[in-house]
PDB file of C-alpha atoms and ligand atoms in Angstrom:
ATOM      1  CA  MET F   1      -8.688  -9.725 -14.184  1.00 59.00           C
ATOM      2  CA  ASN F   2      -9.736  -9.041 -10.595  1.00 68.00           C
ATOM      3  CA  LYS F   3     -11.748  -5.810 -10.360  1.00 83.00           C
ATOM      4  CA  PHE F   4     -10.550  -5.261  -6.793  1.00 95.00           C
ATOM      5  CA  LYS F   5      -7.218  -3.693  -5.862  1.00 97.00           C
ATOM      6  CA  SER F   6      -4.727  -5.130  -3.429  1.00 98.00           C
ATOM      7  CA  ILE F   7      -1.903  -3.620  -1.436  1.00 98.00           C
ATOM      8  CA  ALA F   8       0.558  -5.856   0.429  1.00 98.00           C
ATOM      9  CA  ILE F   9       2.283  -4.536   3.541  1.00 98.00           C
ATOM     10  CA  ASP F  10       4.863  -6.789   5.182  1.00 97.00           C
ATOM     11  CA  GLY F  11       7.313  -6.195   8.017  1.00 96.00           C
ATOM     12  CA  PRO F  12       8.448  -7.260  11.452  1.00 95.00           C
ATOM     13  CA  ALA F  13       6.462  -6.944  14.690  1.00 90.00           C
ATOM     14  CA  GLY F  14       6.026  -3.330  15.798  1.00 90.00           C
ATOM     15  CA  ALA F  15       6.982  -1.759  12.462  1.00 94.00           C
ATOM     16  CA  GLY F  16       3.623   0.062  12.422  1.00 92.00           C
ATOM     17  CA  LYS F  17       1.938  -2.101   9.785  1.00 95.00           C
ATOM     18  CA  SER F  18      -1.380  -2.329  11.545  1.00 93.00           C
ATOM     19  CA  ASP F  19      -1.879   1.341  12.469  1.00 93.00           C
ATOM     20  CA  VAL F  20      -0.627   2.542   9.091  1.00 97.00           C
ATOM     21  CA  SER F  21      -2.801   0.013   7.221  1.00 98.00           C
ATOM     22  CA  ASP F  22      -5.896   1.056   9.222  1.00 97.00           C
ATOM     23  CA  ILE F  23      -5.487   4.716   8.252  1.00 97.00           C
ATOM     24  CA  LEU F  24      -4.537   4.022   4.628  1.00 98.00           C
ATOM     25  CA  ALA F  25      -7.514   1.641   4.262  1.00 97.00           C
ATOM     26  CA  GLU F  26      -9.837   4.344   5.484  1.00 96.00           C
ATOM     27  CA  LYS F  27      -8.338   6.967   3.169  1.00 97.00           C
ATOM     28  CA  LEU F  28      -8.566   4.622   0.174  1.00 96.00           C
ATOM     29  CA  GLY F  29     -11.969   3.123   1.008  1.00 95.00           C
ATOM     30  CA  PHE F  30     -10.408  -0.363   1.211  1.00 97.00           C
ATOM     31  CA  VAL F  31     -10.700  -2.966   3.952  1.00 97.00           C
ATOM     32  CA  HIS F  32      -7.672  -3.708   6.130  1.00 98.00           C
ATOM     33  CA  VAL F  33      -6.941  -7.431   6.363  1.00 98.00           C
ATOM     34  CA  ASP F  34      -4.784  -8.089   9.412  1.00 98.00           C
ATOM     35  CA  THR F  35      -3.403 -11.583   8.669  1.00 98.00           C
ATOM     36  CA  GLY F  36      -1.549 -11.778  11.970  1.00 96.00           C
ATOM     37  CA  ALA F  37      -4.982 -12.028  13.590  1.00 97.00           C
ATOM     38  CA  LEU F  38      -5.573 -15.335  11.761  1.00 98.00           C
ATOM     39  CA  TYR F  39      -2.377 -16.850  13.123  1.00 98.00           C
ATOM     40  CA  ARG F  40      -3.342 -15.504  16.553  1.00 98.00           C
ATOM     41  CA  ALA F  41      -6.783 -17.139  16.251  1.00 98.00           C
ATOM     42  CA  VAL F  42      -5.175 -20.542  15.642  1.00 98.00           C
ATOM     43  CA  ALA F  43      -2.766 -19.848  18.529  1.00 98.00           C
ATOM     44  CA  LEU F  44      -5.674 -19.017  20.836  1.00 98.00           C
ATOM     45  CA  TYR F  45      -7.234 -22.411  20.104  1.00 98.00           C
ATOM     46  CA  PHE F  46      -4.063 -24.176  21.280  1.00 98.00           C
ATOM     47  CA  LEU F  47      -3.772 -21.921  24.331  1.00 98.00           C
ATOM     48  CA  GLU F  48      -7.404 -22.304  25.415  1.00 97.00           C
ATOM     49  CA  ASN F  49      -7.425 -26.069  24.885  1.00 97.00           C
ATOM     50  CA  ASN F  50      -4.097 -26.616  26.605  1.00 97.00           C
ATOM     51  CA  LEU F  51      -2.639 -28.348  23.564  1.00 97.00           C
ATOM     52  CA  ASP F  52       1.039 -28.780  22.755  1.00 96.00           C
ATOM     53  CA  TYR F  53       1.837 -26.030  20.254  1.00 96.00           C
ATOM     54  CA  ILE F  54       5.536 -26.899  20.132  1.00 95.00           C
ATOM     55  CA  SER F  55       4.889 -30.254  18.462  1.00 96.00           C
ATOM     56  CA  LYS F  56       4.316 -29.907  14.707  1.00 97.00           C
ATOM     57  CA  GLU F  57       2.408 -33.225  14.665  1.00 97.00           C
ATOM     58  CA  THR F  58      -0.019 -32.121  17.387  1.00 97.00           C
ATOM     59  CA  VAL F  59      -0.559 -28.743  15.739  1.00 98.00           C
ATOM     60  CA  CYS F  60      -1.157 -30.195  12.267  1.00 98.00           C
ATOM     61  CA  GLU F  61      -3.421 -32.973  13.591  1.00 98.00           C
ATOM     62  CA  ASN F  62      -5.672 -30.506  15.439  1.00 98.00           C
ATOM     63  CA  LEU F  63      -6.239 -28.059  12.589  1.00 98.00           C
ATOM     64  CA  ASN F  64      -9.262 -30.025  11.354  1.00 98.00           C
ATOM     65  CA  LYS F  65     -11.032 -29.061  14.605  1.00 98.00           C
ATOM     66  CA  ILE F  66     -10.558 -25.369  13.900  1.00 98.00           C
ATOM     67  CA  LYS F  67     -12.578 -23.068  11.736  1.00 98.00           C
ATOM     68  CA  VAL F  68     -11.273 -19.546  11.346  1.00 98.00           C
ATOM     69  CA  ASP F  69     -13.047 -16.923   9.331  1.00 96.00           C
ATOM     70  CA  ILE F  70     -13.091 -13.185   8.993  1.00 96.00           C
ATOM     71  CA  ASN F  71     -15.698 -10.622   8.064  1.00 95.00           C
ATOM     72  CA  PHE F  72     -15.905  -6.875   8.152  1.00 94.00           C
ATOM     73  CA  LYS F  73     -18.277  -4.729  10.201  1.00 92.00           C
ATOM     74  CA  ASN F  74     -18.118  -1.020   9.320  1.00 88.00           C
ATOM     75  CA  ASN F  75     -14.881  -1.898   7.551  1.00 85.00           C
ATOM     76  CA  LEU F  76     -13.372  -3.329  10.778  1.00 91.00           C
ATOM     77  CA  GLN F  77     -12.115  -6.880  10.705  1.00 96.00           C
ATOM     78  CA  ILE F  78     -13.883  -9.417  12.924  1.00 97.00           C
ATOM     79  CA  VAL F  79     -12.178 -12.778  13.495  1.00 98.00           C
ATOM     80  CA  ASN F  80     -14.248 -15.832  14.367  1.00 98.00           C
ATOM     81  CA  LEU F  81     -12.856 -19.042  15.842  1.00 98.00           C
ATOM     82  CA  ASN F  82     -15.286 -21.947  15.601  1.00 98.00           C
ATOM     83  CA  GLY F  83     -18.147 -19.490  15.256  1.00 97.00           C
ATOM     84  CA  ASN F  84     -17.197 -17.228  18.168  1.00 98.00           C
ATOM     85  CA  ASP F  85     -15.952 -13.657  17.762  1.00 98.00           C
ATOM     86  CA  ILE F  86     -12.501 -13.684  19.362  1.00 97.00           C
ATOM     87  CA  THR F  87     -11.285 -10.348  17.966  1.00 96.00           C
ATOM     88  CA  GLY F  88     -10.867  -8.908  21.462  1.00 93.00           C
ATOM     89  CA  LYS F  89      -9.014 -11.910  22.883  1.00 94.00           C
ATOM     90  CA  ILE F  90      -6.034 -12.247  20.572  1.00 96.00           C
ATOM     91  CA  ARG F  91      -3.850  -9.299  21.606  1.00 88.00           C
ATOM     92  CA  LEU F  92      -2.304 -10.999  24.631  1.00 87.00           C
ATOM     93  CA  LYS F  93       1.448 -11.520  24.432  1.00 83.00           C
ATOM     94  CA  GLU F  94       1.062 -15.287  25.131  1.00 91.00           C
ATOM     95  CA  VAL F  95      -1.078 -15.496  21.995  1.00 95.00           C
ATOM     96  CA  ALA F  96       1.506 -13.543  19.962  1.00 90.00           C
ATOM     97  CA  ASN F  97       4.289 -15.860  21.065  1.00 90.00           C
ATOM     98  CA  ILE F  98       2.355 -19.010  20.201  1.00 96.00           C
ATOM     99  CA  ALA F  99       1.322 -17.451  16.868  1.00 96.00           C
ATOM    100  CA  SER F 100       4.973 -16.801  16.077  1.00 90.00           C
ATOM    101  CA  LEU F 101       5.850 -20.434  16.821  1.00 93.00           C
ATOM    102  CA  ILE F 102       3.000 -22.184  15.004  1.00 96.00           C
ATOM    103  CA  SER F 103       3.362 -19.902  11.973  1.00 94.00           C
ATOM    104  CA  ALA F 104       6.593 -21.785  11.178  1.00 93.00           C
ATOM    105  CA  PHE F 105       4.587 -24.945  10.410  1.00 96.00           C
ATOM    106  CA  SER F 106       3.624 -25.336   6.748  1.00 96.00           C
ATOM    107  CA  CYS F 107       0.288 -27.000   7.647  1.00 98.00           C
ATOM    108  CA  VAL F 108      -0.744 -23.811   9.484  1.00 98.00           C
ATOM    109  CA  ARG F 109       0.383 -21.559   6.646  1.00 97.00           C
ATOM    110  CA  ASP F 110      -1.493 -23.698   4.085  1.00 97.00           C
ATOM    111  CA  PHE F 111      -4.557 -23.770   6.348  1.00 98.00           C
ATOM    112  CA  LEU F 112      -4.739 -19.977   6.400  1.00 98.00           C
ATOM    113  CA  LEU F 113      -3.742 -19.241   2.813  1.00 98.00           C
ATOM    114  CA  GLU F 114      -7.177 -19.625   1.229  1.00 96.00           C
ATOM    115  CA  ILE F 115      -8.904 -17.387   3.822  1.00 96.00           C
ATOM    116  CA  GLN F 116      -6.431 -14.618   3.096  1.00 98.00           C
ATOM    117  CA  ARG F 117      -6.664 -14.936  -0.709  1.00 97.00           C
ATOM    118  CA  ASN F 118     -10.461 -15.121  -0.676  1.00 96.00           C
ATOM    119  CA  THR F 119     -10.753 -11.567   0.640  1.00 96.00           C
ATOM    120  CA  VAL F 120      -9.505 -10.080  -2.617  1.00 96.00           C
ATOM    121  CA  GLU F 121     -12.401 -11.688  -4.466  1.00 95.00           C
ATOM    122  CA  PHE F 122     -14.841  -9.481  -2.552  1.00 94.00           C
ATOM    123  CA  TYR F 123     -12.984  -6.330  -1.480  1.00 95.00           C
ATOM    124  CA  SER F 124     -10.183  -3.996  -2.392  1.00 97.00           C
ATOM    125  CA  VAL F 125      -7.734  -4.734   0.395  1.00 97.00           C
ATOM    126  CA  ILE F 126      -4.720  -3.502   2.185  1.00 98.00           C
ATOM    127  CA  MET F 127      -3.341  -6.687   3.683  1.00 98.00           C
ATOM    128  CA  ASP F 128      -0.617  -6.728   6.282  1.00 98.00           C
ATOM    129  CA  GLY F 129       1.518  -9.626   7.425  1.00 97.00           C
ATOM    130  CA  ARG F 130       4.874 -11.298   6.838  1.00 95.00           C
ATOM    131  CA  ASP F 131       4.591 -13.050   3.462  1.00 95.00           C
ATOM    132  CA  ILE F 132       1.856 -11.125   1.695  1.00 97.00           C
ATOM    133  CA  ALA F 133       3.965  -9.806  -1.193  1.00 97.00           C
ATOM    134  CA  THR F 134       6.022 -12.981  -1.502  1.00 95.00           C
ATOM    135  CA  VAL F 135       3.387 -15.730  -1.065  1.00 96.00           C
ATOM    136  CA  VAL F 136      -0.197 -14.680  -0.396  1.00 97.00           C
ATOM    137  CA  LEU F 137      -0.646 -11.940  -3.026  1.00 98.00           C
ATOM    138  CA  PRO F 138       2.341 -12.078  -5.369  1.00 97.00           C
ATOM    139  CA  ASN F 139       0.305 -10.064  -7.922  1.00 96.00           C
ATOM    140  CA  ALA F 140      -0.602  -7.250  -5.494  1.00 97.00           C
ATOM    141  CA  ASP F 141      -0.870  -3.828  -7.171  1.00 97.00           C
ATOM    142  CA  VAL F 142       1.447  -2.239  -4.577  1.00 98.00           C
ATOM    143  CA  LYS F 143       3.973  -3.941  -2.279  1.00 98.00           C
ATOM    144  CA  ILE F 144       5.509  -2.273   0.748  1.00 98.00           C
ATOM    145  CA  PHE F 145       7.960  -3.581   3.347  1.00 98.00           C
ATOM    146  CA  LEU F 146       7.827  -1.497   6.528  1.00 97.00           C
ATOM    147  CA  THR F 147      10.679  -1.714   8.983  1.00 96.00           C
ATOM    148  CA  ALA F 148      12.159   0.144  11.977  1.00 97.00           C
ATOM    149  CA  SER F 149      15.001  -0.470  14.460  1.00 97.00           C
ATOM    150  CA  VAL F 150      14.248  -3.154  17.022  1.00 97.00           C
ATOM    151  CA  GLU F 151      14.519  -0.587  19.866  1.00 97.00           C
ATOM    152  CA  GLU F 152      12.021   1.741  18.207  1.00 96.00           C
ATOM    153  CA  ARG F 153       9.589  -1.131  17.601  1.00 96.00           C
ATOM    154  CA  ALA F 154       9.896  -2.234  21.244  1.00 96.00           C
ATOM    155  CA  LYS F 155       9.271   1.360  22.396  1.00 95.00           C
ATOM    156  CA  ARG F 156       6.104   1.556  20.317  1.00 92.00           C
ATOM    157  CA  ARG F 157       4.819  -1.826  21.500  1.00 90.00           C
ATOM    158  CA  PHE F 158       5.550  -0.903  25.116  1.00 93.00           C
ATOM    159  CA  LYS F 159       3.582   2.308  24.739  1.00 92.00           C
ATOM    160  CA  GLN F 160       0.614   0.500  23.147  1.00 85.00           C
ATOM    161  CA  LEU F 161       0.531  -2.136  25.936  1.00 85.00           C
ATOM    162  CA  LYS F 162       0.717   0.553  28.635  1.00 89.00           C
ATOM    163  CA  GLU F 163      -2.147   2.454  26.980  1.00 89.00           C
ATOM    164  CA  LYS F 164      -4.195  -0.728  27.175  1.00 81.00           C
ATOM    165  CA  ASN F 165      -3.235  -1.118  30.886  1.00 86.00           C
ATOM    166  CA  ILE F 166      -1.424  -4.382  30.128  1.00 82.00           C
ATOM    167  CA  LYS F 167       1.358  -4.957  32.689  1.00 83.00           C
ATOM    168  CA  CYS F 168       4.821  -5.159  31.130  1.00 87.00           C
ATOM    169  CA  ASN F 169       8.321  -3.690  31.234  1.00 92.00           C
ATOM    170  CA  TYR F 170      10.392  -2.336  28.336  1.00 96.00           C
ATOM    171  CA  ASN F 171      13.159  -4.940  28.473  1.00 96.00           C
ATOM    172  CA  GLU F 172      10.655  -7.781  28.467  1.00 94.00           C
ATOM    173  CA  VAL F 173       8.930  -6.283  25.410  1.00 93.00           C
ATOM    174  CA  LEU F 174      12.335  -5.780  23.672  1.00 96.00           C
ATOM    175  CA  ASN F 175      13.336  -9.381  24.289  1.00 95.00           C
ATOM    176  CA  LEU F 176      10.000 -10.727  23.064  1.00 91.00           C
ATOM    177  CA  ILE F 177      10.293  -8.709  19.850  1.00 94.00           C
ATOM    178  CA  LYS F 178      13.842  -9.991  19.303  1.00 95.00           C
ATOM    179  CA  LYS F 179      12.610 -13.526  19.807  1.00 91.00           C
ATOM    180  CA  ARG F 180       9.723 -13.061  17.362  1.00 89.00           C
ATOM    181  CA  ASP F 181      12.068 -11.432  14.815  1.00 93.00           C
ATOM    182  CA  ASN F 182      14.277 -14.459  15.101  1.00 92.00           C
ATOM    183  CA  ASN F 183      11.346 -16.825  14.468  1.00 89.00           C
ATOM    184  CA  ASP F 184       9.808 -14.718  11.665  1.00 90.00           C
ATOM    185  CA  PHE F 185      13.015 -13.947   9.729  1.00 92.00           C
ATOM    186  CA  HIS F 186      14.636 -17.369  10.039  1.00 93.00           C
ATOM    187  CA  ARG F 187      11.864 -19.902   9.652  1.00 90.00           C
ATOM    188  CA  LYS F 188      12.311 -22.231   6.683  1.00 90.00           C
ATOM    189  CA  ILE F 189       8.857 -21.650   5.148  1.00 90.00           C
ATOM    190  CA  ALA F 190       7.740 -18.202   3.987  1.00 88.00           C
ATOM    191  CA  PRO F 191      10.322 -16.327   6.083  1.00 91.00           C
ATOM    192  CA  LEU F 192       9.826 -12.608   6.544  1.00 93.00           C
ATOM    193  CA  LYS F 193      11.632 -10.811   3.730  1.00 93.00           C
ATOM    194  CA  PRO F 194      10.843  -8.077   1.229  1.00 95.00           C
ATOM    195  CA  SER F 195       9.898  -9.229  -2.263  1.00 96.00           C
ATOM    196  CA  GLN F 196      12.128  -7.954  -5.051  1.00 95.00           C
ATOM    197  CA  ASP F 197       9.514  -5.413  -6.118  1.00 96.00           C
ATOM    198  CA  SER F 198       8.596  -4.134  -2.618  1.00 97.00           C
ATOM    199  CA  LEU F 199       9.317  -0.583  -1.533  1.00 98.00           C
ATOM    200  CA  ILE F 200      11.418  -0.884   1.638  1.00 98.00           C
ATOM    201  CA  TYR F 201      10.483   1.933   3.999  1.00 97.00           C
ATOM    202  CA  ASP F 202      12.173   2.530   7.365  1.00 97.00           C
ATOM    203  CA  THR F 203       9.843   4.228   9.846  1.00 95.00           C
ATOM    204  CA  THR F 204      12.424   4.754  12.621  1.00 96.00           C
ATOM    205  CA  ASN F 205      12.052   8.302  14.034  1.00 94.00           C
ATOM    206  CA  LYS F 206       9.103   9.019  11.755  1.00 95.00           C
ATOM    207  CA  THR F 207       5.631   9.968  13.006  1.00 94.00           C
ATOM    208  CA  ILE F 208       2.643   7.988  11.887  1.00 94.00           C
ATOM    209  CA  ASP F 209       1.448  11.018   9.870  1.00 97.00           C
ATOM    210  CA  GLU F 210       4.758  11.222   8.018  1.00 97.00           C
ATOM    211  CA  VAL F 211       4.613   7.500   7.206  1.00 97.00           C
ATOM    212  CA  VAL F 212       0.945   7.643   6.099  1.00 98.00           C
ATOM    213  CA  ASN F 213       1.404  10.752   3.960  1.00 98.00           C
ATOM    214  CA  PHE F 214       4.441   9.321   2.204  1.00 98.00           C
ATOM    215  CA  LEU F 215       2.821   5.922   1.575  1.00 98.00           C
ATOM    216  CA  PHE F 216      -0.484   7.415   0.466  1.00 98.00           C
ATOM    217  CA  SER F 217       1.283   9.395  -2.285  1.00 98.00           C
ATOM    218  CA  TYR F 218       3.360   6.357  -3.217  1.00 98.00           C
ATOM    219  CA  ILE F 219       0.246   4.171  -3.521  1.00 98.00           C
ATOM    220  CA  LYS F 220      -1.669   6.767  -5.520  1.00 96.00           C
ATOM    221  CA  GLY F 221       1.304   7.065  -7.905  1.00 95.00           C
ATOM    222  CA  LYS F 222       1.580   3.288  -8.309  1.00 94.00           C
ATOM    223  CA  MET F 223      -2.125   2.790  -8.876  1.00 91.00           C
ATOM    224  CA  ASN F 224      -2.453   5.831 -11.183  1.00 78.00           C
ATOM    225  CA  CYS F 225      -5.389   7.266  -9.216  1.00 65.00           C
TER     226      CYS F 225
HETATM  227  O1   DC O 301       1.299  -9.323  13.024  1.00 74.30           O
HETATM  228  P1   DC O 301       1.124 -10.091  14.338  1.00 74.30           P
HETATM  229  O2   DC O 301       2.038  -9.659  15.412  1.00 74.30           O
HETATM  230  O3   DC O 301      -0.285 -10.080  14.766  1.00 74.30           O
HETATM  231  O4   DC O 301       1.497 -11.638  13.961  1.00 74.30           O
HETATM  232  C1   DC O 301       1.581 -12.647  14.893  1.00 74.30           C
HETATM  233  C2   DC O 301       2.508 -13.745  14.378  1.00 74.30           C
HETATM  234  O5   DC O 301       1.898 -14.388  13.272  1.00 74.30           O
HETATM  235  C3   DC O 301       3.847 -13.296  13.880  1.00 74.30           C
HETATM  236  O6   DC O 301       4.887 -13.392  14.867  1.00 74.30           O
HETATM  237  C4   DC O 301       4.166 -14.185  12.734  1.00 74.30           C
HETATM  238  C5   DC O 301       2.852 -14.720  12.280  1.00 74.30           C
HETATM  239  N1   DC O 301       2.436 -14.197  10.983  1.00 74.30           N
HETATM  240  C6   DC O 301       2.937 -14.840   9.867  1.00 74.30           C
HETATM  241  O7   DC O 301       3.752 -15.748  10.006  1.00 74.30           O
HETATM  242  N2   DC O 301       2.523 -14.461   8.641  1.00 74.30           N
HETATM  243  C7   DC O 301       1.634 -13.477   8.488  1.00 74.30           C
HETATM  244  N3   DC O 301       1.220 -13.122   7.254  1.00 74.30           N
HETATM  245  C8   DC O 301       1.130 -12.787   9.623  1.00 74.30           C
HETATM  246  C9   DC O 301       1.575 -13.161  10.857  1.00 74.30           C
END
């Protein structure tokens, strides 16, 4: 039996997975594994090398030139692409869009599976993504599916981008989120969906403190600690 604990948090873009996971990880003394960052790292490779990310063949053929790995510094996740720390480069919306497209290819999902699973051999983790409870960690100790209305998620994303001085307008953000939802929910392989044993929690109109407090009690109850 693995001595480390694992918590799976899935949900659509902008549901609050990342912020909530960061705070919960700190409260629990776990590391937060942001699996979207791995898909974004692969996406960045295709963007920077001007490669065709629409073609499944091109994407699958180029994966052997890519090495993605993660480590943790002061419990913060660092993502390396071919040996370079690219953690600060993967938040651009172009990268998110390419990540959403290439994540539909099974070769990409298989390529990243081992890296995600390996983390639980070394750390207690709170891992967020789209298929964590269903595919990556089907035996996770706690499984949560976070959701919120598409308008609320767009509002949050818009606020985050503005805070980072990234130029955007609300309608553009809303349309991008709708497009990513469409890709994530409807792809054939590992589509975004709650597992049968996930708690489904709607964060619309809830503050981050309300969400964290509720989930912290839920997790403690589930893990008997
Ligand atoms: O969570 P994020 O926005 O950083 O994720 C970027 C894209 O990566 C997302 O649109 C879908 C994909 N993704 C995935 O398919 N499976 C995961 N476990 C995490 C992300």
